[in-house]
Short mmCIF file of C-alpha atoms in Angstrom, two decimals:
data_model
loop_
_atom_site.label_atom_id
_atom_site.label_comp_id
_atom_site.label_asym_id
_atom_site.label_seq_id
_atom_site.Cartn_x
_atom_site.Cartn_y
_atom_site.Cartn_z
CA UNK A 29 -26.66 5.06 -14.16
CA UNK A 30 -29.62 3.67 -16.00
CA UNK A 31 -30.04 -0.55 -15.46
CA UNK A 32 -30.17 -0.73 -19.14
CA UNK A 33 -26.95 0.10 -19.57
CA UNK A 34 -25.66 -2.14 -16.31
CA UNK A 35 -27.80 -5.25 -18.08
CA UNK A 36 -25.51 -4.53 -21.58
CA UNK A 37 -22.50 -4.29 -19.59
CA UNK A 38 -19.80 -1.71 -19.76
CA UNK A 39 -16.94 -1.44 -21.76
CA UNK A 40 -15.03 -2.00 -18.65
CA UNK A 41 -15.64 -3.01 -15.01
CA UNK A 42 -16.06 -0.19 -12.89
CA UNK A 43 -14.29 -1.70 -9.96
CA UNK A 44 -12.52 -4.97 -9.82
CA UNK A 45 -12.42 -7.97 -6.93
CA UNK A 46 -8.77 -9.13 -6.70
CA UNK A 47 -8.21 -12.31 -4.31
CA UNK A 48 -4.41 -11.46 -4.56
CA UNK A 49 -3.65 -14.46 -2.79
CA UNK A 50 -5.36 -17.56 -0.57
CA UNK A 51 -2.68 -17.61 1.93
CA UNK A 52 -4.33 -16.30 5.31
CA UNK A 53 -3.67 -17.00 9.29
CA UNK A 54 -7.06 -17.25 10.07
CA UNK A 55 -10.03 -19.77 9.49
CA UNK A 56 -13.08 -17.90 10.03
CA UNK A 57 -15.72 -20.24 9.43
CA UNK A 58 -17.78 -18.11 7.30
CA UNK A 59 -14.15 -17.06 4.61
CA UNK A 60 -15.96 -17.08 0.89
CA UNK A 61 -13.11 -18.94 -0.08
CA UNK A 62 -11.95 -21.45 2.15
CA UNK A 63 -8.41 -19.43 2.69
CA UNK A 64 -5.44 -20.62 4.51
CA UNK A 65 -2.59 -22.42 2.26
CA UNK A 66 -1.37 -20.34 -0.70
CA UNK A 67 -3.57 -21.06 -4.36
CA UNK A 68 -1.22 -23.00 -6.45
CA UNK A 69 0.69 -20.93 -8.83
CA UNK A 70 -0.68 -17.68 -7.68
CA UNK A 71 0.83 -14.83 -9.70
CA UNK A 72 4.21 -13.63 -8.83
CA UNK A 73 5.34 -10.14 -8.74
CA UNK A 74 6.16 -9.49 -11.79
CA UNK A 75 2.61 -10.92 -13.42
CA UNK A 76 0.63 -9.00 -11.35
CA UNK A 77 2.11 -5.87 -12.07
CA UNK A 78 1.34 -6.96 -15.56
CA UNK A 79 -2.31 -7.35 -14.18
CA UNK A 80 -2.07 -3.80 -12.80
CA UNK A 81 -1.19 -2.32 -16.17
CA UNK A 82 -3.82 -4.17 -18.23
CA UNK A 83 -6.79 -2.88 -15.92
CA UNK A 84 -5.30 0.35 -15.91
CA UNK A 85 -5.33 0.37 -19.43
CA UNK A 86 -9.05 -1.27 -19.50
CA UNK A 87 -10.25 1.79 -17.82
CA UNK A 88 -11.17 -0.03 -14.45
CA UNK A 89 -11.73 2.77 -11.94
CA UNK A 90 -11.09 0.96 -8.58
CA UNK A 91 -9.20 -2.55 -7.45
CA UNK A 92 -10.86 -3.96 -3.98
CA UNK A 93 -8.18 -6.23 -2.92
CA UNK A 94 -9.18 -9.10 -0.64
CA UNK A 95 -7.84 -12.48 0.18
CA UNK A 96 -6.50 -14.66 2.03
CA UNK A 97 -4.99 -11.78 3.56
CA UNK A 98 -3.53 -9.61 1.41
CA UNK A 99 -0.37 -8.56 3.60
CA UNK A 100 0.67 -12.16 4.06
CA UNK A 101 1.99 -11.54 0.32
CA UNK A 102 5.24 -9.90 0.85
CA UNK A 103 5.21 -7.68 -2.32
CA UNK A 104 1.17 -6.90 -1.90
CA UNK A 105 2.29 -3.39 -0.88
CA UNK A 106 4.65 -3.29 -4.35
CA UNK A 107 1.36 -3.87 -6.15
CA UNK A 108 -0.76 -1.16 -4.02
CA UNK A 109 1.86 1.38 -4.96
CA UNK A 110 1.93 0.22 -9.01
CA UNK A 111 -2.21 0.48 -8.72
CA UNK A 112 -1.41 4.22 -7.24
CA UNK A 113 0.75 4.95 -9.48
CA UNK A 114 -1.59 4.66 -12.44
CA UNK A 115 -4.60 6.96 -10.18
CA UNK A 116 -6.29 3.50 -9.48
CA UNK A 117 -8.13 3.79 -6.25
CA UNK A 118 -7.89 1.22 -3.64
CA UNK A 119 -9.45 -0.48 -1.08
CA UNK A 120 -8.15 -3.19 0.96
CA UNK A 121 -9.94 -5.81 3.04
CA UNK A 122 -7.95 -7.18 5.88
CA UNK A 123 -8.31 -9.17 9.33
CA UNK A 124 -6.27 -6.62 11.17
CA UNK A 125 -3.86 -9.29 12.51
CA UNK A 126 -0.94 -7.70 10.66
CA UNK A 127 -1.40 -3.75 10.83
CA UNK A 128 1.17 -2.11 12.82
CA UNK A 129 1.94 1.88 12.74
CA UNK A 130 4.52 1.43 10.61
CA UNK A 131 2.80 -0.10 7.70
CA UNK A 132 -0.52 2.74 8.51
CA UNK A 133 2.00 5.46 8.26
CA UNK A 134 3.06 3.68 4.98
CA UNK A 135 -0.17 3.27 3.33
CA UNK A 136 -1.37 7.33 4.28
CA UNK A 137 0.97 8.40 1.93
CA UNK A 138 -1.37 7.61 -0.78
CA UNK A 139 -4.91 9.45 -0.60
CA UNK A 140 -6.14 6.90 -2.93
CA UNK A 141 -6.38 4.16 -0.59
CA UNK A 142 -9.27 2.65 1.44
CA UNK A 143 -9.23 0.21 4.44
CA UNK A 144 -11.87 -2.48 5.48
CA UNK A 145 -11.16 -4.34 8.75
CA UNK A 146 -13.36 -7.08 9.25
CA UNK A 147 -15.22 -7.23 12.41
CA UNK A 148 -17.61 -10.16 12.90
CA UNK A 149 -19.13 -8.98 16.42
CA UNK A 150 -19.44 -6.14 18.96
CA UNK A 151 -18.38 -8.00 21.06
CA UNK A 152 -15.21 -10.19 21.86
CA UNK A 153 -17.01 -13.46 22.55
CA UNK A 154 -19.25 -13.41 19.36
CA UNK A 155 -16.37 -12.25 16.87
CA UNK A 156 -13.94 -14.77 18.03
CA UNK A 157 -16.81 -17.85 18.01
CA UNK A 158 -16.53 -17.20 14.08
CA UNK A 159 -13.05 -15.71 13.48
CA UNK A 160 -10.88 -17.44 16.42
CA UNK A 161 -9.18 -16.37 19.27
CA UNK A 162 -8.05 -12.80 19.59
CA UNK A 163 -9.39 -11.56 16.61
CA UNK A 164 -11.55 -9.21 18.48
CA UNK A 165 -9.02 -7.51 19.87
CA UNK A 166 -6.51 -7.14 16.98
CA UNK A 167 -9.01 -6.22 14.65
CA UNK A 168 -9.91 -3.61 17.59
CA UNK A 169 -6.34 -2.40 17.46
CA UNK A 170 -5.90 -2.15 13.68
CA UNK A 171 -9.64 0.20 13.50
CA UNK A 172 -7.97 2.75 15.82
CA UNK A 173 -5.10 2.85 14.53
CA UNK A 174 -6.54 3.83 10.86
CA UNK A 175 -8.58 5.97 12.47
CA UNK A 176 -5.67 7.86 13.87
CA UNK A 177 -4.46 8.05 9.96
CA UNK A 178 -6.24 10.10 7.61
CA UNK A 179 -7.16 6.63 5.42
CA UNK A 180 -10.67 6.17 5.00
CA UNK A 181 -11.61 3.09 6.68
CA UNK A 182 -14.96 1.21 7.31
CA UNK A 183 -15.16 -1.76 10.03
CA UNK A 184 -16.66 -4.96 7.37
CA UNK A 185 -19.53 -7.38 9.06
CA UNK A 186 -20.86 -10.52 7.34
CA UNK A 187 -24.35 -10.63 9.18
CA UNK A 188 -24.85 -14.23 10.57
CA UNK A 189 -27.42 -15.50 13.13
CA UNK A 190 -24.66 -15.00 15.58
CA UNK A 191 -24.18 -11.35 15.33
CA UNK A 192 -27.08 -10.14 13.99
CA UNK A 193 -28.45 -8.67 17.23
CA UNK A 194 -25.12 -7.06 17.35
CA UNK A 195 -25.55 -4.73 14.49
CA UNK A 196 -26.77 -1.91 15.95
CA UNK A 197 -24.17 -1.96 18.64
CA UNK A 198 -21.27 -2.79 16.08
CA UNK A 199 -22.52 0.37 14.24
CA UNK A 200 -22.06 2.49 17.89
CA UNK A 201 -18.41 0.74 18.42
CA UNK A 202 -17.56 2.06 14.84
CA UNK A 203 -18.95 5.51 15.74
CA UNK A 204 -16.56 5.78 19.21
CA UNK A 205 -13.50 4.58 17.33
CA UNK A 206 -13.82 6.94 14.39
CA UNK A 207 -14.76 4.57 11.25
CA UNK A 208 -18.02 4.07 9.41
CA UNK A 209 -19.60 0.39 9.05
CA UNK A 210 -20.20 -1.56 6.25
CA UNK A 211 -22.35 -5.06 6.32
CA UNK A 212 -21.79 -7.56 4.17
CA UNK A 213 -23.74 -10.68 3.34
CA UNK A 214 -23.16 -13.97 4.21
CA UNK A 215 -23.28 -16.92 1.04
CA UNK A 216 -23.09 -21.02 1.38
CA UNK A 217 -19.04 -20.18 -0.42
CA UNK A 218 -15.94 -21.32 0.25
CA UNK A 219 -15.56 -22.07 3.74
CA UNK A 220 -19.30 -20.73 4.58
CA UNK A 221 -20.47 -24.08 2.79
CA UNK A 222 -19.64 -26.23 6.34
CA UNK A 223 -20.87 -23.25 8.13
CA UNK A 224 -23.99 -22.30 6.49
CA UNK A 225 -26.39 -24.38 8.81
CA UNK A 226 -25.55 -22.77 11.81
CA UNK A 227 -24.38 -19.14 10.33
CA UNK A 228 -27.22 -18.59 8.53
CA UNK A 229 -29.80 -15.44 9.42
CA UNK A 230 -32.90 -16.60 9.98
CA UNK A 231 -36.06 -14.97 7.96
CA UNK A 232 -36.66 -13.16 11.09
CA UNK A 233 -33.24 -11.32 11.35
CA UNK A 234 -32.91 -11.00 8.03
CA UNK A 235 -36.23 -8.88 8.19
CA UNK A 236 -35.58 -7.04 11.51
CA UNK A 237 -31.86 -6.21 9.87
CA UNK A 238 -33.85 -4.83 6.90
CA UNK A 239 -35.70 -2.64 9.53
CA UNK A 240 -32.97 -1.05 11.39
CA UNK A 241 -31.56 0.03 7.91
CA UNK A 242 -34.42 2.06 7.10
CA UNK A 243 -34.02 4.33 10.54
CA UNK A 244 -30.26 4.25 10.24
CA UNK A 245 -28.29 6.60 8.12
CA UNK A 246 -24.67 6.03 7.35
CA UNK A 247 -24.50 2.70 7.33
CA UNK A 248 -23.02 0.72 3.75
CA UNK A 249 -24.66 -2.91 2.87
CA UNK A 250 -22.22 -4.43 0.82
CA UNK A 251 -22.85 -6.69 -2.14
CA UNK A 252 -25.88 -7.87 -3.13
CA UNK A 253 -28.12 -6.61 0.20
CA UNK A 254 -30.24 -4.63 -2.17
CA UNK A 255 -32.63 -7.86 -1.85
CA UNK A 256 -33.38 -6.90 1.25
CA UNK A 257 -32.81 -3.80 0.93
CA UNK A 258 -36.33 -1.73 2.04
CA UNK A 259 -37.80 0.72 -0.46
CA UNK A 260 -37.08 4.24 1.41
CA UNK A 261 -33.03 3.25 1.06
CA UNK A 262 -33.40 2.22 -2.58
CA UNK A 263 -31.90 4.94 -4.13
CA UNK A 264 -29.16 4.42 -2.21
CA UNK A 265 -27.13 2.28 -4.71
CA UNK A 266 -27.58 -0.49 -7.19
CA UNK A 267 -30.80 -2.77 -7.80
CA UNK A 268 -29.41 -5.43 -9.46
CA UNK A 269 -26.91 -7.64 -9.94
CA UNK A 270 -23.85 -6.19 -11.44
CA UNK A 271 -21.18 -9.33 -12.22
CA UNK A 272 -19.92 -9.04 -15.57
CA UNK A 273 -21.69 -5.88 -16.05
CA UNK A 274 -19.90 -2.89 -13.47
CA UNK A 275 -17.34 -5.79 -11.84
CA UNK A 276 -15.84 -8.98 -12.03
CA UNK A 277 -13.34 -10.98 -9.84
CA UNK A 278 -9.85 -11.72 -10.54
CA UNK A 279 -8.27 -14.80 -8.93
CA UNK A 280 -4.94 -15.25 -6.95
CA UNK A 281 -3.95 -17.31 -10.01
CA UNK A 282 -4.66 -15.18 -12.58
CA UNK A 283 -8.25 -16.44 -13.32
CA UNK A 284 -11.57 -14.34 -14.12
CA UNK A 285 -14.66 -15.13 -12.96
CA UNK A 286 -18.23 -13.06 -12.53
CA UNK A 287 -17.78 -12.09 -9.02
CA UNK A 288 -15.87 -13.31 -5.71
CA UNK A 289 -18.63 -16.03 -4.65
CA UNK A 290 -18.13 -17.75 -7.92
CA UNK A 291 -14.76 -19.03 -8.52
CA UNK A 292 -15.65 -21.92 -9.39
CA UNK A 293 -14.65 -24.09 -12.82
CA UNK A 294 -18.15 -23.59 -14.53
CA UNK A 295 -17.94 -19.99 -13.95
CA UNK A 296 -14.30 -19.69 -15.41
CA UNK A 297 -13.94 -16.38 -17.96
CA UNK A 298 -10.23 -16.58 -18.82
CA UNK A 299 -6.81 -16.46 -17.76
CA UNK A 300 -4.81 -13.40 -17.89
CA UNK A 301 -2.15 -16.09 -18.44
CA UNK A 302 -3.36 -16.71 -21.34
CA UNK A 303 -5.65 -13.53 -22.41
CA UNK A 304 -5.73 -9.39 -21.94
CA UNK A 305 -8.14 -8.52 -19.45
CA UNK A 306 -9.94 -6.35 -21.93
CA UNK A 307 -10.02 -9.57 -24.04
CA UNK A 308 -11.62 -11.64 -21.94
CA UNK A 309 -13.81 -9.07 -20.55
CA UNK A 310 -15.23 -8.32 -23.85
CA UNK A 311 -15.34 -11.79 -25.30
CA UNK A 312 -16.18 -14.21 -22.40
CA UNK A 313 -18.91 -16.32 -23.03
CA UNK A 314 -19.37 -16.71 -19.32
CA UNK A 315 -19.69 -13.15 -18.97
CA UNK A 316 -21.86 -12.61 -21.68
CA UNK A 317 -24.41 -15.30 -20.08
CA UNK A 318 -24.40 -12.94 -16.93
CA UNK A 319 -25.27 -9.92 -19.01
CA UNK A 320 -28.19 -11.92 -20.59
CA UNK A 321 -29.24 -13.64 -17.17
CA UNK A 322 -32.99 -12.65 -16.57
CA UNK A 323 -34.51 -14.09 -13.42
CA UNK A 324 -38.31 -15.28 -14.75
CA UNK A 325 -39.43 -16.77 -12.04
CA UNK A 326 -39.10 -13.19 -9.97
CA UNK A 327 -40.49 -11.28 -13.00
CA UNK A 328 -44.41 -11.21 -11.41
CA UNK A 329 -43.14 -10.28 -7.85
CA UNK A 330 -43.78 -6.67 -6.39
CA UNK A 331 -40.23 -6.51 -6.08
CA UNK A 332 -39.04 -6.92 -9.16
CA UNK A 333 -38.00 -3.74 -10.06
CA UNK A 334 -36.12 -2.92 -6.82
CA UNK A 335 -34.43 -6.44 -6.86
CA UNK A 336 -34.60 -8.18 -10.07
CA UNK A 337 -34.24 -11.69 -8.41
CA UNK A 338 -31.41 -10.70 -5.62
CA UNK A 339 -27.57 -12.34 -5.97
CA UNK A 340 -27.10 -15.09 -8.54
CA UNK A 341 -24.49 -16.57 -6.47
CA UNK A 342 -26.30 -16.86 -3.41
CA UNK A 343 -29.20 -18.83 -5.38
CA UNK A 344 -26.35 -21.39 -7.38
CA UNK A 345 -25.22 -22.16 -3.86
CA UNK A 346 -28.23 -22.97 -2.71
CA UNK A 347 -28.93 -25.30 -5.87
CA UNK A 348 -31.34 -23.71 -7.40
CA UNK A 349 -29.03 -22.17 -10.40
CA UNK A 350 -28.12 -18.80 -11.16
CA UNK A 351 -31.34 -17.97 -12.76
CA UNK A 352 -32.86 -19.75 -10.09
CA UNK A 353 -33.84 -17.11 -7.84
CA UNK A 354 -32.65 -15.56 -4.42
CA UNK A 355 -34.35 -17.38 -1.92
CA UNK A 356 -33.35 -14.58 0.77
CA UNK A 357 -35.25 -11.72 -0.68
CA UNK A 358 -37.75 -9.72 1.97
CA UNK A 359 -40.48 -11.06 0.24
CA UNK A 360 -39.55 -14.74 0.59
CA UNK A 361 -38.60 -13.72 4.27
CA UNK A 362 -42.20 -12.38 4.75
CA UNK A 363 -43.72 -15.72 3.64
CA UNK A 364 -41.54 -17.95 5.29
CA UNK A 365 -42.29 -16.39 8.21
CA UNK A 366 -45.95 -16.44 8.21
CA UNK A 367 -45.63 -20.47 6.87
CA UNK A 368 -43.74 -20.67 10.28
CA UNK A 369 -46.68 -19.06 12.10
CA UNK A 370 -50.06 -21.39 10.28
CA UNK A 371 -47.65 -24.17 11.62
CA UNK A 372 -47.26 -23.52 14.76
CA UNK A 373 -51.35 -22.43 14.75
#
């Protein structure tokens, strides 16, 4: 698919980001959204079957379902079956906490259904530092026993200065237990505000991460890694940033907004309370601002083209604005690391 036609937009989203609901047991410190009690007035059963039909009907190929945890709402598995139903694929992010065989031998009866377990260390001691107590160990539980299914399932890592020597072994601990990995970025969001200071990759993880992607195969970077992203893996997947143009993230309450990092009140697109998804999708002004957003001051940069200024979100939370820049691209990592080294000279 051709950037041009990402930059216009499509006529629909080709995959969807539903937080179906805040509520979540956990606190990890690095949660995108802060998660614990319940959003107020999140959408009951029968409005987000509603939402189900409408981005069926929109043409939306896939629904990533995230949280919160998704399977602390008691009817989430009513809503996996309506999205299955109408051929929607599926993929689920979870903690792992609640998985038991039951509900695995539930959710293989559908082949259109994908599972993401999030994993925040190869080890016990690192994962529970930023997820809690035990978390290690469920999450352990929950990977082997989707394994055992025949539901496609990936072990999720945010990469923080805390596990980031870990990758490489996370990616061998996937390997053994029968499940691919998948690294995901970590963003100033949510929860990961109070935790950015100490979370945070530094220029030179970021960079030796970058590194180890280029000799490994297999390996998924979630998001908006294509940043960093080196140029032998490029054609790997996207280049850009595709919020409001291939996806867009739907709210436990109902609300629309460019992607997960950026539910916030200036980003706001609509309400399907008070809108069609195809509506708002179409006619947003917020959306449209994303499918005009050109990052100038990364225009002269070598990178451009494989980049086109990184994640939006990551730069807004950062203060610089959306159009502002990301300030963790490999070439900012390069330079901030030889600033580091005059100083130290």
């Amino acid at each position: 698919m051709s950037n041009r036609f990402v930059e216009q937009g499509l006529s629909s989203p080709v995959n969807l980001t539903w937080e179906v609901t805040l509520a979540c047991n956990l606190r990890c410190h690095h949660c995108l959204s802060a998660s614990g009690t319940p959003a107020p007035r999140e959408l009951d059963t029968t409005e987000a079957l509603q939402a189900v039909e409408q981005v069926y009907r929109a043409g939306v190929f896939q629904v990533n379902f995230g949280g919160g945890e998704p399977f602390l709402r008691p009817d989430f598995e009513v809503i996996l079956d309506a999205c299955h139903a109408r051929r929607l694929m599926t993929c689920v992010s979870t903690n792992g906490t609640l998985i038991d065989r039951a509900r695995v031998e539930r959710l293989s009866r559908s082949h259109l259904v994908a599972i993401q377990v999030s994993l925040d260390g190869a080890s016990e001691e690192t994962c529970d530092a930023i997820r809690g107590a035990g978390t290690f160990r469920s999450a352990t539980e929950a990977l082997k026993m989707f394994a055992d299914s025949q539901i496609p399932t990936s072990i999720n890592t945010v990469l923080t200065s805390l596990n980031a020597a870990e990758i490489p072994a996370l990616h061998e601990l996937a390997a053994r237990i029968g499940v691919s990995l998948r690294v995901s970025r970590f963003r100033p969001s949510g929860r990961g505000v109070t935790g950015w200071e100490w979370l945070r990759p530094s220029a030179t993880q970021l960079l030796a991460f970058s590194a180890w992607l280029t000799s490994t195969a297999g390996v998924r970077t979630g998001d908006s890694f294509f940043s960093l992203t080196p140029q032998e893996r490029q054609g790997l997947g996207l280049n850009l940033c595709g919020a409001a143009k291939l996806t867009c993230c739907l709210g436990p309450s109902g609300d629309l907004y460019p992607c997960a990092f950026l539910q916030r009140p200036e980003f706001w697109a609509g309400s399907l309370r008070n809108g069609t998804f195809q509506e708002i999708w179409d006619t947003s002004p917020i959306y449209a601002s994303f499918r005009n957003l050109r990052i100038h001051s990364c225009e002269s940069c070598q990178r451009f083209d494989q980049c086109h200024g990184g994640c939006p979100a990551v730069a807004y939370h950062l203060g610089r604005g959306v159009a502002g820049g990301d300030p963790e691209c490999l070439v900012k990592c390069v330079t901030s690391i030889e600033a580091q080294t005059r100083t130290q000279a």
